[in-house]
PDB file of C-alpha atoms in Angstrom:
ATOM      1  CA  MET A 111     107.527-136.130 -79.624  1.00  0.00           C
ATOM      2  CA  SER A 112     107.025-132.623 -81.035  1.00  0.00           C
ATOM      3  CA  ASP A 113     105.761-129.650 -79.044  1.00  0.00           C
ATOM      4  CA  LEU A 114     106.327-126.929 -81.664  1.00  0.00           C
ATOM      5  CA  GLY A 115     105.898-128.634 -85.019  1.00  0.00           C
ATOM      6  CA  PRO A 116     107.823-131.074 -87.216  1.00  0.00           C
ATOM      7  CA  PRO A 117     111.571-131.307 -86.491  1.00  0.00           C
ATOM      8  CA  VAL A 118     113.411-129.439 -89.264  1.00  0.00           C
ATOM      9  CA  ASP A 119     116.689-127.553 -89.172  1.00  0.00           C
ATOM     10  CA  TRP A 120     117.260-123.850 -89.836  1.00  0.00           C
ATOM     11  CA  GLN A 121     117.419-124.484 -93.581  1.00  0.00           C
ATOM     12  CA  GLY A 122     114.136-126.398 -93.604  1.00  0.00           C
ATOM     13  CA  CYS A 123     115.681-129.863 -93.960  1.00  0.00           C
ATOM     14  CA  GLU A 124     114.456-132.770 -91.885  1.00  0.00           C
ATOM     15  CA  VAL A 125     116.470-133.344 -88.707  1.00  0.00           C
ATOM     16  CA  ASP A 126     118.112-136.759 -88.675  1.00  0.00           C
ATOM     17  CA  CYS A 127     119.861-138.160 -85.603  1.00  0.00           C
ATOM     18  CA  ALA A 128     121.733-140.733 -87.659  1.00  0.00           C
ATOM     19  CA  GLY A 129     124.410-138.308 -88.806  1.00  0.00           C
ATOM     20  CA  CYS A 130     124.558-136.231 -85.612  1.00  0.00           C
ATOM     21  CA  ALA A 131     127.830-135.811 -83.744  1.00  0.00           C
ATOM     22  CA  HIS A 132     126.028-136.050 -80.415  1.00  0.00           C
ATOM     23  CA  GLN A 133     125.261-139.756 -80.410  1.00  0.00           C
ATOM     24  CA  ASP A 134     126.692-139.984 -76.893  1.00  0.00           C
ATOM     25  CA  LEU A 135     124.150-137.473 -75.631  1.00  0.00           C
ATOM     26  CA  LEU A 136     121.332-139.269 -77.408  1.00  0.00           C
ATOM     27  CA  GLU A 137     122.282-142.511 -75.683  1.00  0.00           C
ATOM     28  CA  GLN A 138     122.344-140.721 -72.325  1.00  0.00           C
ATOM     29  CA  GLU A 139     118.944-139.145 -73.079  1.00  0.00           C
ATOM     30  CA  ARG A 140     120.469-135.691 -72.854  1.00  0.00           C
ATOM     31  CA  CYS A 141     118.978-134.723 -76.202  1.00  0.00           C
ATOM     32  CA  GLY A 142     116.140-135.910 -78.383  1.00  0.00           C
ATOM     33  CA  ILE A 143     114.697-135.171 -81.814  1.00  0.00           C
ATOM     34  CA  GLY A 144     111.750-132.808 -81.666  1.00  0.00           C
ATOM     35  CA  HIS A 145     112.420-132.039 -78.003  1.00  0.00           C
ATOM     36  CA  ALA A 146     116.007-131.005 -77.234  1.00  0.00           C
ATOM     37  CA  CYS A 147     118.145-130.611 -80.329  1.00  0.00           C
ATOM     38  CA  VAL A 148     120.849-128.138 -81.301  1.00  0.00           C
ATOM     39  CA  HIS A 149     120.123-128.719 -84.988  1.00  0.00           C
ATOM     40  CA  ASP A 150     116.445-127.809 -84.699  1.00  0.00           C
ATOM     41  CA  ARG A 151     115.007-124.616 -86.168  1.00  0.00           C
ATOM     42  CA  TYR A 152     113.114-123.672 -83.015  1.00  0.00           C
ATOM     43  CA  ALA A 153     114.855-121.740 -80.272  1.00  0.00           C
ATOM     44  CA  LYS A 154     112.948-123.560 -77.527  1.00  0.00           C
ATOM     45  CA  ARG A 155     114.397-126.913 -78.544  1.00  0.00           C
ATOM     46  CA  ILE A 156     117.851-125.422 -78.981  1.00  0.00           C
ATOM     47  CA  ASP A 157     117.589-123.848 -75.541  1.00  0.00           C
ATOM     48  CA  ARG A 158     116.595-127.149 -73.978  1.00  0.00           C
ATOM     49  CA  PHE A 159     119.625-128.806 -75.572  1.00  0.00           C
ATOM     50  CA  PHE A 160     122.033-126.300 -74.038  1.00  0.00           C
ATOM     51  CA  PHE A 161     120.185-126.329 -70.729  1.00  0.00           C
ATOM     52  CA  TRP A 162     120.889-130.056 -70.528  1.00  0.00           C
ATOM     53  CA  ASN A 163     124.391-129.755 -72.003  1.00  0.00           C
ATOM     54  CA  PRO A 164     125.856-126.319 -71.195  1.00  0.00           C
ATOM     55  CA  GLU A 165     129.402-127.585 -71.720  1.00  0.00           C
ATOM     56  CA  ARG A 166     128.660-127.899 -75.454  1.00  0.00           C
ATOM     57  CA  ALA A 167     127.731-124.217 -75.857  1.00  0.00           C
ATOM     58  CA  LYS A 168     131.288-123.090 -76.604  1.00  0.00           C
ATOM     59  CA  ASP A 169     131.334-125.340 -79.679  1.00  0.00           C
ATOM     60  CA  TYR A 170     128.474-123.422 -81.334  1.00  0.00           C
ATOM     61  CA  LEU A 171     129.495-119.787 -81.056  1.00  0.00           C
ATOM     62  CA  ALA A 172     130.283-119.671 -84.784  1.00  0.00           C
ATOM     63  CA  HIS A 173     127.295-121.705 -85.974  1.00  0.00           C
ATOM     64  CA  PRO A 174     125.723-120.268 -89.158  1.00  0.00           C
ATOM     65  CA  TYR A 175     122.247-120.068 -87.552  1.00  0.00           C
ATOM     66  CA  PHE A 176     121.950-116.965 -85.366  1.00  0.00           C
ATOM     67  CA  GLU A 177     119.443-118.608 -82.988  1.00  0.00           C
ATOM     68  CA  VAL A 178     121.991-121.264 -82.097  1.00  0.00           C
ATOM     69  CA  ARG A 179     124.636-118.624 -81.351  1.00  0.00           C
ATOM     70  CA  ALA A 180     122.179-116.490 -79.381  1.00  0.00           C
ATOM     71  CA  VAL A 181     121.043-119.390 -77.211  1.00  0.00           C
ATOM     72  CA  ALA A 182     124.587-120.662 -76.769  1.00  0.00           C
ATOM     73  CA  ALA A 183     125.462-117.207 -75.380  1.00  0.00           C
ATOM     74  CA  LYS A 184     123.088-117.886 -72.479  1.00  0.00           C
ATOM     75  CA  TYR A 185     125.033-120.956 -71.371  1.00  0.00           C
ATOM     76  CA  VAL A 186     128.651-120.554 -72.457  1.00  0.00           C
ATOM     77  CA  ASP A 187     131.218-119.576 -69.818  1.00  0.00           C
ATOM     78  CA  VAL A 188     131.869-115.833 -69.587  1.00  0.00           C
ATOM     79  CA  PHE A 189     135.410-116.200 -70.932  1.00  0.00           C
ATOM     80  CA  HIS A 190     133.978-117.002 -74.370  1.00  0.00           C
ATOM     81  CA  LEU A 191     131.417-114.187 -74.398  1.00  0.00           C
ATOM     82  CA  PRO A 192     133.634-111.243 -75.504  1.00  0.00           C
ATOM     83  CA  GLN A 193     134.036-112.715 -78.993  1.00  0.00           C
ATOM     84  CA  LEU A 194     130.265-112.379 -79.485  1.00  0.00           C
ATOM     85  CA  THR A 195     130.417-108.587 -79.251  1.00  0.00           C
ATOM     86  CA  ARG A 196     131.517-108.720 -82.890  1.00  0.00           C
ATOM     87  CA  ASP A 197     128.760-111.089 -84.015  1.00  0.00           C
ATOM     88  CA  PRO A 198     126.939-109.854 -87.151  1.00  0.00           C
ATOM     89  CA  ASP A 199     123.489-110.499 -85.652  1.00  0.00           C
ATOM     90  CA  GLU A 200     122.018-108.134 -83.048  1.00  0.00           C
ATOM     91  CA  THR A 201     120.144-110.962 -81.322  1.00  0.00           C
ATOM     92  CA  VAL A 202     123.437-112.649 -80.517  1.00  0.00           C
ATOM     93  CA  ARG A 203     125.043-109.418 -79.299  1.00  0.00           C
ATOM     94  CA  TRP A 204     121.919-108.686 -77.238  1.00  0.00           C
ATOM     95  CA  SER A 205     122.132-112.136 -75.629  1.00  0.00           C
ATOM     96  CA  ALA A 206     125.824-111.683 -74.904  1.00  0.00           C
ATOM     97  CA  ALA A 207     125.210-108.227 -73.393  1.00  0.00           C
ATOM     98  CA  LEU A 208     123.009-109.770 -70.712  1.00  0.00           C
ATOM     99  CA  ARG A 209     125.957-111.710 -69.294  1.00  0.00           C
ATOM    100  CA  LEU A 210     129.136-109.930 -70.358  1.00  0.00           C
ATOM    101  CA  PRO A 211     131.433-108.664 -67.580  1.00  0.00           C
ATOM    102  CA  PRO A 212     130.966-104.871 -67.313  1.00  0.00           C
ATOM    103  CA  LYS A 213     134.382-104.002 -68.761  1.00  0.00           C
ATOM    104  CA  HIS A 214     133.560-105.889 -71.957  1.00  0.00           C
ATOM    105  CA  LEU A 215     130.248-104.047 -72.338  1.00  0.00           C
ATOM    106  CA  LEU A 216     132.222-101.009 -73.441  1.00  0.00           C
ATOM    107  CA  ALA A 217     132.682-102.695 -76.802  1.00  0.00           C
ATOM    108  CA  LEU A 218     128.904-102.404 -77.354  1.00  0.00           C
ATOM    109  CA  VAL A 219     128.366 -98.788 -76.275  1.00  0.00           C
ATOM    110  CA  CYS A 220     128.028 -97.703 -79.917  1.00  0.00           C
ATOM    111  CA  ASP A 221     126.302-100.838 -81.174  1.00  0.00           C
ATOM    112  CA  PRO A 222     124.097-100.040 -84.210  1.00  0.00           C
ATOM    113  CA  HIS A 223     121.039-101.719 -82.662  1.00  0.00           C
ATOM    114  CA  ARG A 224     119.061 -99.915 -79.940  1.00  0.00           C
ATOM    115  CA  GLU A 225     118.031-103.099 -78.110  1.00  0.00           C
ATOM    116  CA  VAL A 226     121.673-103.980 -77.596  1.00  0.00           C
ATOM    117  CA  ARG A 227     122.506-100.484 -76.331  1.00  0.00           C
ATOM    118  CA  ILE A 228     119.528-100.563 -73.963  1.00  0.00           C
ATOM    119  CA  ARG A 229     120.945-103.713 -72.344  1.00  0.00           C
ATOM    120  CA  VAL A 230     124.379-102.126 -72.226  1.00  0.00           C
ATOM    121  CA  ALA A 231     123.035 -98.981 -70.550  1.00  0.00           C
ATOM    122  CA  SER A 232     121.199-101.170 -68.025  1.00  0.00           C
ATOM    123  CA  ARG A 233     124.351-103.057 -66.985  1.00  0.00           C
ATOM    124  CA  LEU A 234     127.308-100.788 -67.663  1.00  0.00           C
ATOM    125  CA  ASP A 235     129.190 -99.411 -64.665  1.00  0.00           C
ATOM    126  CA  PRO A 236     127.391 -96.126 -63.833  1.00  0.00           C
ATOM    127  CA  HIS A 237     130.641 -94.175 -64.032  1.00  0.00           C
ATOM    128  CA  ASP A 238     131.061 -95.277 -67.658  1.00  0.00           C
ATOM    129  CA  LEU A 239     127.577 -94.131 -68.680  1.00  0.00           C
ATOM    130  CA  GLY A 240     128.901 -90.723 -69.633  1.00  0.00           C
ATOM    131  CA  LEU A 241     129.814 -92.382 -72.923  1.00  0.00           C
ATOM    132  CA  MET A 242     126.100 -92.846 -73.666  1.00  0.00           C
ATOM    133  CA  ILE A 243     124.726 -89.441 -72.655  1.00  0.00           C
ATOM    134  CA  HIS A 244     124.270 -88.440 -76.293  1.00  0.00           C
ATOM    135  CA  ASP A 245     122.983 -91.767 -77.578  1.00  0.00           C
ATOM    136  CA  PRO A 246     120.678 -91.229 -80.592  1.00  0.00           C
ATOM    137  CA  ASP A 247     117.861 -93.275 -79.018  1.00  0.00           C
ATOM    138  CA  TYR A 248     115.659 -91.556 -76.432  1.00  0.00           C
ATOM    139  CA  TYR A 249     114.996 -94.710 -74.413  1.00  0.00           C
ATOM    140  CA  VAL A 250     118.694 -95.503 -74.114  1.00  0.00           C
ATOM    141  CA  ARG A 251     119.169 -91.994 -72.717  1.00  0.00           C
ATOM    142  CA  GLN A 252     116.300 -92.572 -70.283  1.00  0.00           C
ATOM    143  CA  VAL A 253     118.098 -95.617 -68.927  1.00  0.00           C
ATOM    144  CA  VAL A 254     121.304 -93.605 -68.726  1.00  0.00           C
ATOM    145  CA  ALA A 255     119.551 -90.782 -66.855  1.00  0.00           C
ATOM    146  CA  ARG A 256     118.139 -93.301 -64.372  1.00  0.00           C
ATOM    147  CA  ARG A 257     121.538 -94.846 -63.544  1.00  0.00           C
ATOM    148  CA  ILE A 258     124.235 -92.250 -64.180  1.00  0.00           C
ATOM    149  CA  PRO A 259     125.913 -90.652 -61.127  1.00  0.00           C
ATOM    150  CA  GLU A 260     124.263 -87.424 -60.009  1.00  0.00           C
ATOM    151  CA  SER A 261     127.450 -85.516 -60.744  1.00  0.00           C
ATOM    152  CA  LEU A 262     127.026 -86.239 -64.459  1.00  0.00           C
ATOM    153  CA  LEU A 263     123.284 -85.568 -64.656  1.00  0.00           C
ATOM    154  CA  THR A 264     123.845 -81.878 -65.325  1.00  0.00           C
ATOM    155  CA  GLN A 265     124.996 -82.812 -68.828  1.00  0.00           C
ATOM    156  CA  MET A 266     121.488 -84.131 -69.562  1.00  0.00           C
ATOM    157  CA  MET A 267     119.435 -81.178 -68.309  1.00  0.00           C
ATOM    158  CA  ARG A 268     118.829 -79.960 -71.865  1.00  0.00           C
ATOM    159  CA  ASP A 269     118.163 -83.330 -73.471  1.00  0.00           C
ATOM    160  CA  GLU A 270     115.797 -83.050 -76.446  1.00  0.00           C
ATOM    161  CA  ASP A 271     113.404 -85.663 -75.025  1.00  0.00           C
ATOM    162  CA  ALA A 272     110.971 -84.635 -72.273  1.00  0.00           C
ATOM    163  CA  GLU A 273     110.943 -88.083 -70.649  1.00  0.00           C
ATOM    164  CA  VAL A 274     114.706 -87.982 -70.316  1.00  0.00           C
ATOM    165  CA  ARG A 275     114.575 -84.510 -68.747  1.00  0.00           C
ATOM    166  CA  HIS A 276     111.817 -85.708 -66.416  1.00  0.00           C
ATOM    167  CA  MET A 277     114.120 -88.467 -65.195  1.00  0.00           C
ATOM    168  CA  VAL A 278     116.913 -85.935 -64.763  1.00  0.00           C
ATOM    169  CA  ALA A 279     114.609 -83.651 -62.765  1.00  0.00           C
ATOM    170  CA  SER A 280     113.696 -86.525 -60.448  1.00  0.00           C
ATOM    171  CA  ARG A 281     117.347 -87.191 -59.539  1.00  0.00           C
ATOM    172  CA  ILE A 282     119.431 -84.074 -60.018  1.00  0.00           C
ATOM    173  CA  GLY A 283     120.829 -82.244 -56.997  1.00  0.00           C
ATOM    174  CA  ASP A 284     118.707 -79.539 -55.345  1.00  0.00           C
ATOM    175  CA  ASP A 285     121.088 -76.779 -56.351  1.00  0.00           C
ATOM    176  CA  TRP A 286     120.528 -77.564 -60.034  1.00  0.00           C
ATOM    177  CA  LEU A 287     116.721 -77.635 -59.936  1.00  0.00           C
ATOM    178  CA  PRO A 288     116.328 -73.886 -60.571  1.00  0.00           C
ATOM    179  CA  GLY A 289     118.118 -74.439 -63.878  1.00  0.00           C
ATOM    180  CA  MET A 290     115.183 -76.604 -64.988  1.00  0.00           C
ATOM    181  CA  ALA A 291     112.428 -74.295 -63.747  1.00  0.00           C
ATOM    182  CA  GLN A 292     111.856 -72.924 -67.253  1.00  0.00           C
ATOM    183  CA  ASP A 293     111.746 -76.286 -69.009  1.00  0.00           C
ATOM    184  CA  LYS A 294     109.343 -76.231 -71.961  1.00  0.00           C
ATOM    185  CA  ASP A 295     107.540 -79.369 -70.776  1.00  0.00           C
ATOM    186  CA  ALA A 296     104.962 -78.953 -67.996  1.00  0.00           C
ATOM    187  CA  ALA A 297     105.493 -82.455 -66.605  1.00  0.00           C
ATOM    188  CA  VAL A 298     109.184 -81.717 -66.147  1.00  0.00           C
ATOM    189  CA  ARG A 299     108.416 -78.459 -64.347  1.00  0.00           C
ATOM    190  CA  CYS A 300     105.932 -80.304 -62.125  1.00  0.00           C
ATOM    191  CA  GLU A 301     108.679 -82.713 -61.095  1.00  0.00           C
ATOM    192  CA  VAL A 302     110.992 -79.786 -60.472  1.00  0.00           C
ATOM    193  CA  ALA A 303     108.339 -78.102 -58.318  1.00  0.00           C
ATOM    194  CA  LYS A 304     107.761 -81.248 -56.260  1.00  0.00           C
ATOM    195  CA  ARG A 305     111.457 -81.505 -55.426  1.00  0.00           C
ATOM    196  CA  MET A 306     112.265 -77.840 -54.918  1.00  0.00           C
ATOM    197  CA  LYS A 307     112.780 -76.484 -51.430  1.00  0.00           C
ATOM    198  CA  PRO A 308     110.160 -73.946 -50.288  1.00  0.00           C
ATOM    199  CA  GLY A 309     112.679 -71.140 -50.699  1.00  0.00           C
ATOM    200  CA  GLN A 310     113.159 -72.002 -54.367  1.00  0.00           C
ATOM    201  CA  LEU A 311     109.516 -72.268 -55.401  1.00  0.00           C
ATOM    202  CA  HIS A 312     109.080 -68.543 -56.032  1.00  0.00           C
ATOM    203  CA  LEU A 313     110.808 -69.194 -59.368  1.00  0.00           C
ATOM    204  CA  LEU A 314     107.618 -70.960 -60.493  1.00  0.00           C
ATOM    205  CA  LEU A 315     105.032 -68.471 -59.245  1.00  0.00           C
ATOM    206  CA  ASP A 316     104.085 -67.419 -62.760  1.00  0.00           C
ATOM    207  CA  ASP A 317     104.247 -70.852 -64.349  1.00  0.00           C
ATOM    208  CA  PRO A 318     101.586 -71.275 -67.079  1.00  0.00           C
ATOM    209  CA  ASP A 319     100.561 -74.726 -65.801  1.00  0.00           C
ATOM    210  CA  TRP A 320      98.124 -74.794 -62.872  1.00  0.00           C
ATOM    211  CA  ARG A 321      99.649 -78.013 -61.497  1.00  0.00           C
ATOM    212  CA  VAL A 322     102.970 -76.286 -61.026  1.00  0.00           C
ATOM    213  CA  ARG A 323     101.374 -73.259 -59.383  1.00  0.00           C
ATOM    214  CA  TYR A 324      99.365 -75.588 -57.126  1.00  0.00           C
ATOM    215  CA  GLU A 325     102.627 -77.095 -55.864  1.00  0.00           C
ATOM    216  CA  VAL A 326     103.942 -73.585 -55.287  1.00  0.00           C
ATOM    217  CA  ALA A 327     100.796 -72.598 -53.409  1.00  0.00           C
ATOM    218  CA  SER A 328     101.027 -75.728 -51.284  1.00  0.00           C
ATOM    219  CA  ARG A 329     104.661 -75.448 -50.214  1.00  0.00           C
ATOM    220  CA  ALA A 330     106.228 -72.077 -51.035  1.00  0.00           C
ATOM    221  CA  GLU A 331     107.113 -69.558 -48.333  1.00  0.00           C
ATOM    222  CA  ARG A 332     104.073 -67.619 -47.137  1.00  0.00           C
ATOM    223  CA  ASN A 333     105.202 -64.260 -48.462  1.00  0.00           C
ATOM    224  CA  HIS A 334     105.231 -65.726 -51.979  1.00  0.00           C
ATOM    225  CA  VAL A 335     101.970 -67.637 -51.593  1.00  0.00           C
ATOM    226  CA  LYS A 336     100.120 -64.304 -51.229  1.00  0.00           C
ATOM    227  CA  ARG A 337     100.456 -63.749 -54.960  1.00  0.00           C
ATOM    228  CA  LEU A 338      98.356 -66.836 -55.656  1.00  0.00           C
ATOM    229  CA  VAL A 339      95.248 -66.120 -53.588  1.00  0.00           C
ATOM    230  CA  ASN A 340      93.510 -64.750 -56.675  1.00  0.00           C
ATOM    231  CA  ASP A 341      94.998 -67.213 -59.140  1.00  0.00           C
ATOM    232  CA  ALA A 342      92.985 -67.971 -62.280  1.00  0.00           C
ATOM    233  CA  ASP A 343      92.656 -71.602 -61.182  1.00  0.00           C
ATOM    234  CA  GLU A 344      90.267 -72.420 -58.351  1.00  0.00           C
ATOM    235  CA  LEU A 345      92.389 -75.218 -56.895  1.00  0.00           C
ATOM    236  CA  VAL A 346      95.449 -72.980 -56.795  1.00  0.00           C
ATOM    237  CA  ARG A 347      93.448 -70.202 -55.123  1.00  0.00           C
ATOM    238  CA  ASP A 348      92.052 -72.590 -52.519  1.00  0.00           C
ATOM    239  CA  ALA A 349      95.489 -74.022 -51.770  1.00  0.00           C
ATOM    240  CA  ALA A 350      96.968 -70.555 -51.347  1.00  0.00           C
ATOM    241  CA  ARG A 351      94.136 -69.344 -49.102  1.00  0.00           C
ATOM    242  CA  GLN A 352      94.275 -72.478 -46.997  1.00  0.00           C
ATOM    243  CA  ARG A 353      98.001 -71.953 -46.481  1.00  0.00           C
ATOM    244  CA  LEU A 354      97.414 -68.386 -45.369  1.00  0.00           C
ATOM    245  CA  GLY A 355      94.504 -69.241 -43.109  1.00  0.00           C
ATOM    246  CA  LYS A 356      92.484 -66.358 -41.726  1.00  0.00           C
ATOM    247  CA  SER A 357      94.688 -63.788 -43.401  1.00  0.00           C
ATOM    248  CA  ALA A 358      93.683 -65.058 -46.842  1.00  0.00           C
ATOM    249  CA  ALA A 359      90.554 -62.933 -47.007  1.00  0.00           C
ATOM    250  CA  GLY A 360      92.525 -59.785 -46.173  1.00  0.00           C
ATOM    251  CA  VAL A 361      95.173 -60.578 -48.718  1.00  0.00           C
ATOM    252  CA  SER A 362      92.509 -61.230 -51.331  1.00  0.00           C
ATOM    253  CA  LEU A 363      90.954 -57.840 -50.624  1.00  0.00           C
ATOM    254  CA  LEU A 364      94.332 -56.121 -50.800  1.00  0.00           C
ATOM    255  CA  VAL A 365      95.150 -57.716 -54.124  1.00  0.00           C
ATOM    256  CA  THR A 366      91.737 -56.707 -55.480  1.00  0.00           C
ATOM    257  CA  GLN A 367      92.258 -53.096 -54.382  1.00  0.00           C
ATOM    258  CA  LYS A 368      95.693 -53.001 -56.010  1.00  0.00           C
ATOM    259  CA  GLN A 369      94.196 -54.283 -59.242  1.00  0.00           C
ATOM    260  CA  ALA A 370      91.428 -51.663 -59.135  1.00  0.00           C
ATOM    261  CA  PHE A 371      93.741 -48.772 -58.156  1.00  0.00           C
ATOM    262  CA  PRO A 372      97.189 -49.642 -59.541  1.00  0.00           C
ATOM    263  CA  PHE A 373      98.506 -46.160 -58.675  1.00  0.00           C
TER     264      PHE A 373
END
C-alpha cells in the first residue's frame, strides 16, 4: 500500500478515509490511502491525487499545508493562479510562477525569494525584464542578461558580477563592445575579443591577459599584429608571426632594433 512510509497527514496524525470528503473518488478508485491522497504528508501522494483529479485542485488553494497548495498550483486552471502570487510560502509562489500568464508574473518581479524571481526572469516577457536589471541576486541578473532585448543590454555593461557582464558581452551589439574592452575581468575581455571585428581589436593590444592578446594576434588587422611579434607569451608571438608570414622575421628584427636604439 505504502511507497513512502506510513500514511500520516501534515500534522503527523494517521490518515483515515472514513471521515474524508472524497468518498466518491475512493469508490471510483481515483484515490487511495498511502498511494494517492490529498490529506497525506508526502508531496508524491498529493501530486498523484491531483494528477488523477485535477478538477479538485481549485478547492485546495487555501489549504493550511503549503505542499498541498504548491501541488494544487500545478493542476489548477490558470484563472485561479493569480491569487497564489500572494501566498505566504515561496514554494507555492514558485509553483505558480511556472504556469502564470506572463502579465501576472509582474506581481512577482520583486518577490523576496530568489528562486521565485529566477522563474519569473525565465518566463517574463523580454520587454518587461528591464524591471529586473538591478535585481539583488546575481543569478537572476544572469537570466535577465540572457533574455533581455539587445537594446536594453547596455544598462548591464557595468554589472557588479563578472558572469553577468560575460553574458552581456556575448550578446551586446558590436558597436558597444569597445565599451567593455577595459573590463576588470579577463574572461569578459576574452569574450569581447572573440566578438570584436578585426578593426576594433587594436583596443586590446596591450591587454594584460595572454588569451586576449592571442585573439588579437589571430584576427586583428595586420598593421596592428606587428606589435605582437615579440610578445612576452610564446603562443601570442607564434600567432602574430604566423599571421604575418615571411615578413614576421623582418618585423621581429625591426622591433628588436627599435628596442636597442630607441632614438
